[in-house]
mmCIF file of C-alpha atoms in Angstrom:
data_model
loop_
_atom_site.group_PDB
_atom_site.id
_atom_site.type_symbol
_atom_site.label_atom_id
_atom_site.label_comp_id
_atom_site.label_asym_id
_atom_site.label_seq_id
_atom_site.Cartn_x
_atom_site.Cartn_y
_atom_site.Cartn_z
ATOM 1 C CA MET A 1 6.189 -73.215 25.438
ATOM 2 C CA GLU A 2 4.871 -71.686 28.590
ATOM 3 C CA GLY A 3 6.782 -68.442 27.945
ATOM 4 C CA ASP A 4 5.347 -68.152 24.438
ATOM 5 C CA GLN A 5 1.818 -68.666 25.757
ATOM 6 C CA GLU A 6 2.313 -65.919 28.330
ATOM 7 C CA ASP A 7 3.575 -63.527 25.648
ATOM 8 C CA GLN A 8 0.553 -64.283 23.465
ATOM 9 C CA ALA A 9 -1.821 -63.730 26.393
ATOM 10 C CA GLN A 10 -0.233 -60.357 27.121
ATOM 11 C CA MET A 11 -0.538 -59.333 23.469
ATOM 12 C CA VAL A 12 -4.230 -60.265 23.485
ATOM 13 C CA MET A 13 -4.765 -58.267 26.661
ATOM 14 C CA PHE A 14 -3.066 -55.195 25.142
ATOM 15 C CA GLN A 15 -5.257 -55.489 22.039
ATOM 16 C CA ILE A 16 -8.401 -55.788 24.148
ATOM 17 C CA LEU A 17 -7.460 -52.696 26.197
ATOM 18 C CA ALA A 18 -6.656 -50.686 23.056
ATOM 19 C CA LEU A 19 -9.960 -51.692 21.488
ATOM 20 C CA LYS A 20 -11.821 -50.773 24.670
ATOM 21 C CA ARG A 21 -10.107 -47.359 24.701
ATOM 22 C CA LYS A 22 -11.094 -46.746 21.088
ATOM 23 C CA VAL A 23 -14.684 -47.704 21.828
ATOM 24 C CA THR A 24 -14.730 -45.365 24.822
ATOM 25 C CA ASP A 25 -13.342 -42.451 22.788
ATOM 26 C CA ALA A 26 -15.862 -43.064 20.040
ATOM 27 C CA TRP A 27 -18.692 -43.112 22.573
ATOM 28 C CA ILE A 28 -17.504 -39.822 24.089
ATOM 29 C CA ARG A 29 -17.312 -38.201 20.639
ATOM 30 C CA SER A 30 -20.766 -39.415 19.712
ATOM 31 C CA THR A 31 -22.174 -38.188 23.025
ATOM 32 C CA THR A 32 -20.579 -34.771 22.524
ATOM 33 C CA GLU A 33 -21.975 -34.473 19.007
ATOM 34 C CA HIS A 34 -25.386 -35.488 20.298
ATOM 35 C CA CYS A 35 -25.133 -32.815 23.003
ATOM 36 C CA LEU A 36 -24.399 -30.158 20.398
ATOM 37 C CA CYS A 37 -27.472 -30.986 18.341
ATOM 38 C CA GLY A 38 -29.868 -32.338 20.964
ATOM 39 C CA HIS A 39 -31.028 -31.352 24.488
ATOM 40 C CA PRO A 40 -28.429 -32.607 26.963
ATOM 41 C CA LEU A 41 -28.116 -31.464 30.540
ATOM 42 C CA TRP A 42 -25.560 -28.681 30.043
ATOM 43 C CA THR A 43 -27.422 -27.100 27.139
ATOM 44 C CA TYR A 44 -30.596 -27.313 29.228
ATOM 45 C CA GLN A 45 -28.773 -25.458 31.987
ATOM 46 C CA ILE A 46 -27.785 -22.704 29.516
ATOM 47 C CA SER A 47 -31.386 -22.428 28.371
ATOM 48 C CA MET A 48 -32.531 -22.242 32.001
ATOM 49 C CA ASP A 49 -30.195 -19.315 32.673
ATOM 50 C CA GLU A 50 -31.428 -17.506 29.578
ATOM 51 C CA TYR A 51 -35.041 -18.199 30.574
ATOM 52 C CA ILE A 52 -34.574 -16.841 34.108
ATOM 53 C CA SER A 53 -32.737 -13.729 32.889
ATOM 54 C CA LEU A 54 -35.495 -13.107 30.321
ATOM 55 C CA ALA A 55 -38.195 -13.464 32.985
ATOM 56 C CA LYS A 56 -36.359 -11.061 35.312
ATOM 57 C CA GLU A 57 -35.342 -8.357 32.853
ATOM 58 C CA LYS A 58 -38.331 -8.248 30.501
ATOM 59 C CA TYR A 59 -41.288 -9.283 32.652
ATOM 60 C CA GLY A 60 -40.162 -8.383 36.187
ATOM 61 C CA TYR A 61 -40.251 -11.922 37.646
ATOM 62 C CA ASN A 62 -37.965 -13.022 40.413
ATOM 63 C CA GLY A 63 -36.168 -16.337 40.364
ATOM 64 C CA GLU A 64 -38.787 -18.178 42.400
ATOM 65 C CA GLN A 65 -41.652 -16.938 40.227
ATOM 66 C CA ALA A 66 -39.846 -17.890 37.012
ATOM 67 C CA LEU A 67 -39.166 -21.421 38.290
ATOM 68 C CA GLY A 68 -42.780 -21.698 39.420
ATOM 69 C CA MET A 69 -43.973 -20.866 35.898
ATOM 70 C CA LEU A 70 -41.612 -23.491 34.482
ATOM 71 C CA PHE A 71 -42.875 -26.078 36.966
ATOM 72 C CA TRP A 72 -46.480 -25.249 36.029
ATOM 73 C CA HIS A 73 -45.725 -26.107 32.381
ATOM 74 C CA LYS A 74 -43.896 -29.310 33.376
ATOM 75 C CA HIS A 75 -40.430 -27.978 32.505
ATOM 76 C CA ASP A 76 -41.365 -27.039 28.954
ATOM 77 C CA LEU A 77 -39.289 -23.918 28.281
ATOM 78 C CA GLU A 78 -41.131 -22.846 25.141
ATOM 79 C CA ARG A 79 -44.562 -22.970 26.764
ATOM 80 C CA ALA A 80 -43.260 -21.255 29.907
ATOM 81 C CA ILE A 81 -41.673 -18.428 27.871
ATOM 82 C CA SER A 82 -44.842 -17.915 25.846
ATOM 83 C CA ASP A 83 -46.908 -17.747 29.048
ATOM 84 C CA LEU A 84 -44.672 -15.282 30.909
ATOM 85 C CA ALA A 85 -46.441 -12.220 29.518
ATOM 86 C CA ASN A 86 -49.855 -13.443 30.745
ATOM 87 C CA PHE A 87 -48.877 -13.441 34.414
ATOM 88 C CA THR A 88 -46.684 -10.364 34.775
ATOM 89 C CA PRO A 89 -46.300 -9.538 38.502
ATOM 90 C CA PHE A 90 -47.091 -6.112 39.859
ATOM 91 C CA PRO A 91 -44.184 -3.663 39.554
ATOM 92 C CA ASP A 92 -42.142 -3.195 42.723
ATOM 93 C CA GLU A 93 -44.080 -5.847 44.572
ATOM 94 C CA TRP A 94 -42.567 -6.342 48.018
ATOM 95 C CA SER A 95 -43.458 -9.361 50.080
ATOM 96 C CA VAL A 96 -43.355 -9.431 53.858
ATOM 97 C CA GLU A 97 -40.065 -11.322 53.763
ATOM 98 C CA ASP A 98 -38.547 -8.717 51.444
ATOM 99 C CA LYS A 99 -39.624 -5.893 53.756
ATOM 100 C CA VAL A 100 -38.172 -7.605 56.826
ATOM 101 C CA LEU A 101 -34.926 -8.328 54.993
ATOM 102 C CA PHE A 102 -34.701 -4.709 53.853
ATOM 103 C CA GLU A 103 -35.227 -3.401 57.390
ATOM 104 C CA GLN A 104 -32.562 -5.715 58.789
ATOM 105 C CA ALA A 105 -30.132 -4.866 55.990
ATOM 106 C CA PHE A 106 -30.737 -1.146 56.509
ATOM 107 C CA GLN A 107 -29.933 -1.482 60.211
ATOM 108 C CA PHE A 108 -26.634 -3.165 59.336
ATOM 109 C CA HIS A 109 -25.526 -1.184 56.276
ATOM 110 C CA GLY A 110 -27.448 2.105 56.439
ATOM 111 C CA LYS A 111 -27.903 3.783 53.050
ATOM 112 C CA SER A 112 -25.352 1.555 51.314
ATOM 113 C CA PHE A 113 -27.822 0.186 48.777
ATOM 114 C CA HIS A 114 -25.168 -1.900 47.005
ATOM 115 C CA ARG A 115 -24.677 -3.921 50.185
ATOM 116 C CA ILE A 116 -28.419 -4.099 50.787
ATOM 117 C CA ARG A 117 -28.824 -5.520 47.276
ATOM 118 C CA GLN A 118 -26.576 -8.433 48.250
ATOM 119 C CA MET A 119 -29.325 -9.544 50.647
ATOM 120 C CA LEU A 120 -32.056 -8.786 48.070
ATOM 121 C CA PRO A 121 -30.517 -9.784 44.722
ATOM 122 C CA ASP A 122 -33.901 -9.767 42.960
ATOM 123 C CA LYS A 123 -34.338 -6.019 43.570
ATOM 124 C CA SER A 124 -32.637 -3.321 41.542
ATOM 125 C CA ILE A 125 -30.921 -0.299 43.078
ATOM 126 C CA ALA A 126 -33.693 1.975 41.805
ATOM 127 C CA SER A 127 -36.331 -0.255 43.392
ATOM 128 C CA LEU A 128 -34.453 -0.247 46.709
ATOM 129 C CA VAL A 129 -34.134 3.552 46.718
ATOM 130 C CA LYS A 130 -37.807 3.997 45.840
ATOM 131 C CA TYR A 131 -38.917 1.625 48.583
ATOM 132 C CA TYR A 132 -36.572 3.326 51.077
ATOM 133 C CA TYR A 133 -38.313 6.690 50.708
ATOM 134 C CA SER A 134 -41.787 5.135 50.972
ATOM 135 C CA TRP A 135 -40.654 3.103 53.994
ATOM 136 C CA LYS A 136 -39.078 6.191 55.563
ATOM 137 C CA LYS A 137 -42.470 7.957 55.711
ATOM 138 C CA THR A 138 -43.921 5.138 57.822
ATOM 139 C CA ARG A 139 -41.102 5.181 60.371
ATOM 140 C CA SER A 140 -43.370 7.075 62.791
ATOM 141 C CA ARG A 141 -45.231 3.790 63.234
ATOM 142 C CA THR A 142 -42.505 2.174 65.258
ATOM 143 C CA SER A 143 -42.031 -1.533 64.795
ATOM 144 C CA LEU A 144 -41.429 -4.052 67.539
ATOM 145 C CA MET A 145 -37.694 -3.922 66.908
ATOM 146 C CA ASP A 146 -37.644 -0.119 67.260
ATOM 147 C CA ARG A 147 -39.676 -0.190 70.463
ATOM 148 C CA GLN A 148 -37.363 -2.793 71.954
ATOM 149 C CA ALA A 149 -34.303 -0.754 70.957
ATOM 150 C CA ARG A 150 -35.763 2.337 72.638
ATOM 151 C CA LYS A 151 -36.538 0.322 75.743
ATOM 152 C CA LEU A 152 -32.936 -0.867 75.909
ATOM 153 C CA ALA A 153 -31.680 2.702 75.497
ATOM 154 C CA VAL A 154 -33.891 3.839 78.381
ATOM 155 C CA HIS A 155 -32.491 1.043 80.552
ATOM 156 C CA ARG A 156 -28.954 2.120 79.752
ATOM 157 C CA GLU A 157 -29.666 5.800 80.488
ATOM 158 C CA GLU A 158 -31.477 5.264 83.759
ATOM 159 C CA GLY A 159 -28.854 3.115 85.471
ATOM 160 C CA SER A 160 -31.259 2.620 88.360
ATOM 161 C CA GLU A 161 -31.868 -0.347 90.587
ATOM 162 C CA GLY A 162 -33.495 -2.122 87.707
ATOM 163 C CA GLY A 163 -30.109 -2.042 86.030
ATOM 164 C CA SER A 164 -28.442 -3.573 89.061
ATOM 165 C CA GLU A 165 -31.043 -6.340 89.118
ATOM 166 C CA LEU A 166 -30.396 -7.009 85.475
ATOM 167 C CA GLY A 167 -26.689 -7.058 86.257
ATOM 168 C CA SER A 168 -27.179 -9.640 89.006
ATOM 169 C CA ASN A 169 -29.229 -11.824 86.680
ATOM 170 C CA THR A 170 -26.722 -11.662 83.879
ATOM 171 C CA ASP A 171 -23.602 -11.976 86.006
ATOM 172 C CA SER A 172 -24.967 -15.079 87.702
ATOM 173 C CA ASP A 173 -24.360 -17.121 84.577
ATOM 174 C CA SER A 174 -20.613 -17.321 83.958
ATOM 175 C CA ASP A 175 -21.055 -18.709 80.438
ATOM 176 C CA GLU A 176 -22.799 -15.530 79.266
ATOM 177 C CA LYS A 177 -20.159 -13.029 80.375
ATOM 178 C CA HIS A 178 -18.537 -12.772 76.957
ATOM 179 C CA VAL A 179 -21.681 -13.022 74.834
ATOM 180 C CA PHE A 180 -22.476 -10.164 72.431
ATOM 181 C CA PRO A 181 -25.218 -7.929 73.982
ATOM 182 C CA LEU A 182 -27.701 -8.514 71.137
ATOM 183 C CA CYS A 183 -27.220 -12.296 71.319
ATOM 184 C CA LEU A 184 -27.524 -12.152 75.089
ATOM 185 C CA PHE A 185 -30.814 -10.283 74.774
ATOM 186 C CA ARG A 186 -32.172 -12.850 72.318
ATOM 187 C CA ARG A 187 -31.247 -15.694 74.640
ATOM 188 C CA THR A 188 -32.220 -14.308 78.023
ATOM 189 C CA GLY A 189 -34.456 -11.307 77.325
ATOM 190 C CA SER A 190 -32.217 -9.062 79.443
ATOM 191 C CA VAL A 191 -29.244 -6.823 78.768
ATOM 192 C CA ARG A 192 -26.053 -6.389 80.754
ATOM 193 C CA PRO A 193 -26.116 -2.949 82.432
ATOM 194 C CA THR A 194 -23.596 -0.343 81.364
ATOM 195 C CA THR A 195 -23.352 1.247 84.828
ATOM 196 C CA GLY A 196 -22.915 -0.043 88.349
ATOM 197 C CA PRO A 197 -25.546 -0.080 91.087
ATOM 198 C CA VAL A 198 -26.712 3.337 92.283
ATOM 199 C CA LYS A 199 -27.076 4.442 95.876
ATOM 200 C CA ARG A 200 -30.507 4.182 97.430
ATOM 201 C CA GLU A 201 -30.947 7.865 98.256
ATOM 202 C CA ARG A 202 -30.230 8.971 94.681
ATOM 203 C CA HIS A 203 -32.999 6.844 93.211
ATOM 204 C CA CYS A 204 -35.648 9.589 93.440
ATOM 205 C CA HIS A 205 -33.371 12.146 91.817
ATOM 206 C CA VAL A 206 -32.706 9.788 88.922
ATOM 207 C CA LEU A 207 -36.420 9.248 88.407
ATOM 208 C CA LEU A 208 -37.086 12.991 88.438
ATOM 209 C CA ARG A 209 -34.251 13.621 86.014
ATOM 210 C CA ASN A 210 -35.467 10.979 83.550
ATOM 211 C CA LYS A 211 -39.103 11.960 83.890
ATOM 212 C CA ARG A 212 -40.837 12.202 80.558
ATOM 213 C CA LYS A 213 -41.810 15.719 79.568
ATOM 214 C CA PRO A 214 -44.491 16.771 77.084
ATOM 215 C CA PRO A 215 -43.427 18.277 73.762
ATOM 216 C CA ARG A 216 -42.319 21.868 73.619
ATOM 217 C CA GLY A 217 -45.243 24.275 73.905
ATOM 218 C CA MET A 218 -47.545 21.717 75.580
ATOM 219 C CA TYR A 219 -48.374 21.791 79.279
ATOM 220 C CA ILE A 220 -50.182 19.238 81.418
ATOM 221 C CA ASN A 221 -53.028 20.512 83.571
ATOM 222 C CA HIS A 222 -54.194 18.199 86.343
ATOM 223 C CA ASP A 223 -57.760 19.540 86.282
ATOM 224 C CA ASP A 224 -58.058 18.866 82.547
ATOM 225 C CA LEU A 225 -56.783 15.319 83.004
ATOM 226 C CA VAL A 226 -59.294 14.688 85.787
ATOM 227 C CA ALA A 227 -62.114 16.140 83.665
ATOM 228 C CA MET A 228 -61.160 13.879 80.778
ATOM 229 C CA ALA A 229 -60.852 10.785 82.942
ATOM 230 C CA SER A 230 -63.967 11.238 85.075
ATOM 231 C CA GLY A 231 -66.778 12.993 83.276
ATOM 232 C CA PRO A 232 -70.555 12.613 83.222
ATOM 233 C CA PRO A 233 -71.746 9.467 81.459
ATOM 234 C CA THR A 234 -72.625 10.025 77.822
ATOM 235 C CA PRO A 235 -75.223 8.070 75.838
ATOM 236 C CA ALA A 236 -72.884 7.834 72.887
ATOM 237 C CA PRO A 237 -70.113 5.209 72.883
ATOM 238 C CA ALA A 238 -67.512 8.008 72.970
ATOM 239 C CA THR A 239 -66.168 8.896 76.405
ATOM 240 C CA GLN A 240 -65.916 12.335 77.952
ATOM 241 C CA GLY A 241 -62.251 12.619 77.056
ATOM 242 C CA GLU A 242 -62.898 11.711 73.430
ATOM 243 C CA GLN A 243 -65.631 14.318 73.197
ATOM 244 C CA MET A 244 -63.312 16.978 74.627
ATOM 245 C CA LEU A 245 -60.602 16.047 72.174
ATOM 246 C CA LYS A 246 -63.047 16.144 69.271
ATOM 247 C CA ALA A 247 -64.225 19.589 70.371
ATOM 248 C CA MET A 248 -60.600 20.750 70.483
ATOM 249 C CA ASP A 249 -60.033 19.315 67.017
ATOM 250 C CA ARG A 250 -63.025 21.229 65.698
ATOM 251 C CA GLU A 251 -61.703 24.406 67.327
ATOM 252 C CA ILE A 252 -58.304 23.842 65.743
ATOM 253 C CA VAL A 253 -59.930 23.370 62.339
ATOM 254 C CA SER A 254 -61.895 26.608 62.712
ATOM 255 C CA LEU A 255 -58.752 28.479 63.784
ATOM 256 C CA LYS A 256 -56.862 27.099 60.815
ATOM 257 C CA ARG A 257 -59.700 28.236 58.559
ATOM 258 C CA GLN A 258 -59.516 31.706 60.117
ATOM 259 C CA VAL A 259 -55.747 31.785 59.610
ATOM 260 C CA GLN A 260 -56.248 30.858 55.974
ATOM 261 C CA ASN A 261 -58.781 33.652 55.516
ATOM 262 C CA ASN A 262 -56.376 36.119 57.133
ATOM 263 C CA LYS A 263 -53.626 34.983 54.788
ATOM 264 C CA GLN A 264 -55.882 35.541 51.793
ATOM 265 C CA THR A 265 -56.807 39.018 53.043
ATOM 266 C CA LEU A 266 -53.156 39.926 53.600
ATOM 267 C CA SER A 267 -52.214 38.665 50.159
ATOM 268 C CA SER A 268 -54.951 40.795 48.581
ATOM 269 C CA PHE A 269 -53.687 43.836 50.501
ATOM 270 C CA LYS A 270 -50.127 43.170 49.373
ATOM 271 C CA ARG A 271 -51.286 42.835 45.795
ATOM 272 C CA LYS A 272 -53.108 46.158 45.993
ATOM 273 C CA THR A 273 -50.172 47.955 47.601
ATOM 274 C CA SER A 274 -47.792 46.558 44.995
ATOM 275 C CA GLU A 275 -49.815 48.329 42.320
ATOM 276 C CA GLY A 276 -49.240 51.667 44.088
ATOM 277 C CA ILE A 277 -50.804 53.713 46.882
ATOM 278 C CA ASP A 278 -51.176 56.965 45.016
ATOM 279 C CA ASP A 279 -54.915 56.394 44.743
ATOM 280 C CA PHE A 280 -55.174 56.253 48.526
ATOM 281 C CA ARG A 281 -53.192 59.427 49.204
ATOM 282 C CA PRO A 282 -55.237 62.496 50.245
ATOM 283 C CA ALA A 283 -55.607 65.132 47.604
ATOM 284 C CA ASP A 284 -53.479 68.255 47.718
ATOM 285 C CA THR A 285 -55.268 70.841 49.867
ATOM 286 C CA THR A 286 -53.238 73.889 48.866
ATOM 287 C CA SER A 287 -55.799 74.856 46.274
ATOM 288 C CA ARG A 288 -58.693 74.576 48.736
ATOM 289 C CA ILE A 289 -57.739 77.350 51.152
ATOM 290 C CA ASN A 290 -60.913 78.849 52.562
ATOM 291 C CA ALA A 291 -61.231 81.809 54.903
ATOM 292 C CA ARG A 292 -64.530 80.613 56.351
ATOM 293 C CA TRP A 293 -64.289 78.662 59.589
ATOM 294 C CA THR A 294 -66.386 75.579 60.267
ATOM 295 C CA ASN A 295 -67.106 74.225 63.727
ATOM 296 C CA ASP A 296 -64.692 71.335 63.222
ATOM 297 C CA GLU A 297 -61.940 73.686 62.102
ATOM 298 C CA LEU A 298 -62.497 75.944 65.125
ATOM 299 C CA LEU A 299 -62.153 72.989 67.483
ATOM 300 C CA LEU A 300 -59.083 71.758 65.598
ATOM 301 C CA ALA A 301 -57.509 75.178 66.009
ATOM 302 C CA VAL A 302 -58.085 75.043 69.778
ATOM 303 C CA GLN A 303 -56.409 71.635 69.937
ATOM 304 C CA GLY A 304 -53.581 72.986 67.788
ATOM 305 C CA VAL A 305 -52.979 75.853 70.205
ATOM 306 C CA ARG A 306 -52.906 73.356 73.102
ATOM 307 C CA LYS A 307 -50.299 71.253 71.271
ATOM 308 C CA TYR A 308 -48.194 73.792 69.344
ATOM 309 C CA GLY A 309 -48.774 77.029 71.271
ATOM 310 C CA LYS A 310 -48.318 80.046 68.998
ATOM 311 C CA ASP A 311 -46.645 78.092 66.199
ATOM 312 C CA PHE A 312 -49.394 79.116 63.763
ATOM 313 C CA LYS A 313 -47.557 77.653 60.777
ATOM 314 C CA ALA A 314 -47.654 74.146 62.269
ATOM 315 C CA ILE A 315 -51.328 74.551 63.196
ATOM 316 C CA ALA A 316 -52.134 75.651 59.636
ATOM 317 C CA GLU A 317 -50.412 72.571 58.213
ATOM 318 C CA VAL A 318 -52.476 70.367 60.507
ATOM 319 C CA ILE A 319 -55.805 71.954 59.568
ATOM 320 C CA GLY A 320 -54.907 72.094 55.890
ATOM 321 C CA THR A 321 -57.501 74.639 54.724
ATOM 322 C CA LYS A 322 -56.069 77.657 56.553
ATOM 323 C CA THR A 323 -52.903 79.710 56.262
ATOM 324 C CA GLU A 324 -50.689 81.152 58.958
ATOM 325 C CA ALA A 325 -52.407 84.562 58.601
ATOM 326 C CA HIS A 326 -55.802 82.935 59.111
ATOM 327 C CA LEU A 327 -54.544 81.355 62.338
ATOM 328 C CA ARG A 328 -53.188 84.663 63.654
ATOM 329 C CA SER A 329 -56.529 86.402 63.043
ATOM 330 C CA TYR A 330 -58.304 83.401 64.599
ATOM 331 C CA PHE A 331 -56.220 83.749 67.768
ATOM 332 C CA VAL A 332 -57.150 87.435 68.072
ATOM 333 C CA ASN A 333 -60.847 87.061 67.241
ATOM 334 C CA TYR A 334 -61.632 83.894 69.256
ATOM 335 C CA ARG A 335 -59.281 84.477 72.181
ATOM 336 C CA ARG A 336 -62.014 85.160 74.719
ATOM 337 C CA ARG A 337 -64.662 82.880 73.236
ATOM 338 C CA TYR A 338 -62.522 79.719 73.503
ATOM 339 C CA ASN A 339 -60.410 80.947 76.446
ATOM 340 C CA LEU A 340 -57.198 80.545 74.463
ATOM 341 C CA ASP A 341 -55.144 82.160 77.247
ATOM 342 C CA ALA A 342 -55.901 79.194 79.512
ATOM 343 C CA VAL A 343 -54.998 76.850 76.670
ATOM 344 C CA LEU A 344 -51.672 78.645 76.267
ATOM 345 C CA LYS A 345 -51.004 78.281 79.994
ATOM 346 C CA GLU A 346 -51.480 74.520 79.645
ATOM 347 C CA PHE A 347 -48.994 74.519 76.778
ATOM 348 C CA GLU A 348 -46.477 76.542 78.794
ATOM 349 C CA ALA A 349 -46.902 74.246 81.792
ATOM 350 C CA GLU A 350 -45.924 71.276 79.645
ATOM 351 C CA ASN A 351 -43.350 72.824 77.284
ATOM 352 C CA GLY A 352 -42.078 75.930 79.050
ATOM 353 C CA PRO A 353 -42.733 79.635 78.427
ATOM 354 C CA ILE A 354 -43.218 80.950 74.915
ATOM 355 C CA VAL A 355 -40.343 83.200 73.849
ATOM 356 C CA GLU A 356 -42.366 85.633 71.782
ATOM 357 C CA ASN A 357 -43.910 89.109 72.274
ATOM 358 C CA ASP A 358 -47.683 88.765 72.613
ATOM 359 C CA GLU A 359 -48.210 92.411 71.842
ATOM 360 C CA LYS A 360 -46.594 91.942 68.443
ATOM 361 C CA ASP A 361 -48.958 89.073 67.739
ATOM 362 C CA GLU A 362 -51.990 91.147 68.699
ATOM 363 C CA LYS A 363 -50.916 93.921 66.325
#
């Protein structure tokens, strides 16, 4: 009897377990069907992804802004989607955190914008490139990180006693011997020197060698510096040095204006010469030969004899209105009046004797 009761109890237990399994399967199927037609968690997650991608691609939101809009409408996706167009953010809006992240990423990766985008996933490659060129123009305004990097470079180049002091400070702590230099600087504010201590007598030479020099073409005048530093008191709030610099700026502006005017004048001259210079050439004087001598022509002939001697053809070409025969008759007629013999002696003293028979010329 006891064995039969145990068998019956086991059968009842198996039936109860089978019924429980059927109920569980039916509940799972009903839950799945309800998920397909209702708003369960996983379908809500799919809708969230679609909502965020829509806000990013169509309206230019980032993930945080899209979630903020959804939170404002109390997680109502339809109302949040309908209100996205009313609060479109400015295009290419960069927050302070984005700018700092970009600068740090650029220091690590350079111009590898695909790697930079891994640190700024909300920005497109085009937006990163556009911001890079606008940020590049402001690099002259050095940031704190750049100034500190330059200061560290100067410390490494100098290798002076300051470097040895830094070395003593850093070597004193044995735990920091194998720390990366950047981490060591963040922790202690000092950098391990790259060179050993320098001798005492070479310290002045190192300072002179690393002395800062003005830019090329600029020279420092001690008198000008003294005049700028100590000048007569001025009633205006500007100091003497500022007034001198303003005067120099005004002078530079006036010189630039003068340079611009000169450029315009030169361009006008070039334009005129490109059209041709035939209008500016002297007219042909062969048709204006005149036997009458003017005072200017007489004086020109004297100068011609002093320069060319008895080369009457060259003198005639210089005067232009006389022929070689006119010059020969001029030499005979005005020989005594203008003392042409003395003029010829000057020519011979400079160029040597004239190889020509004077008697033939007189005839």
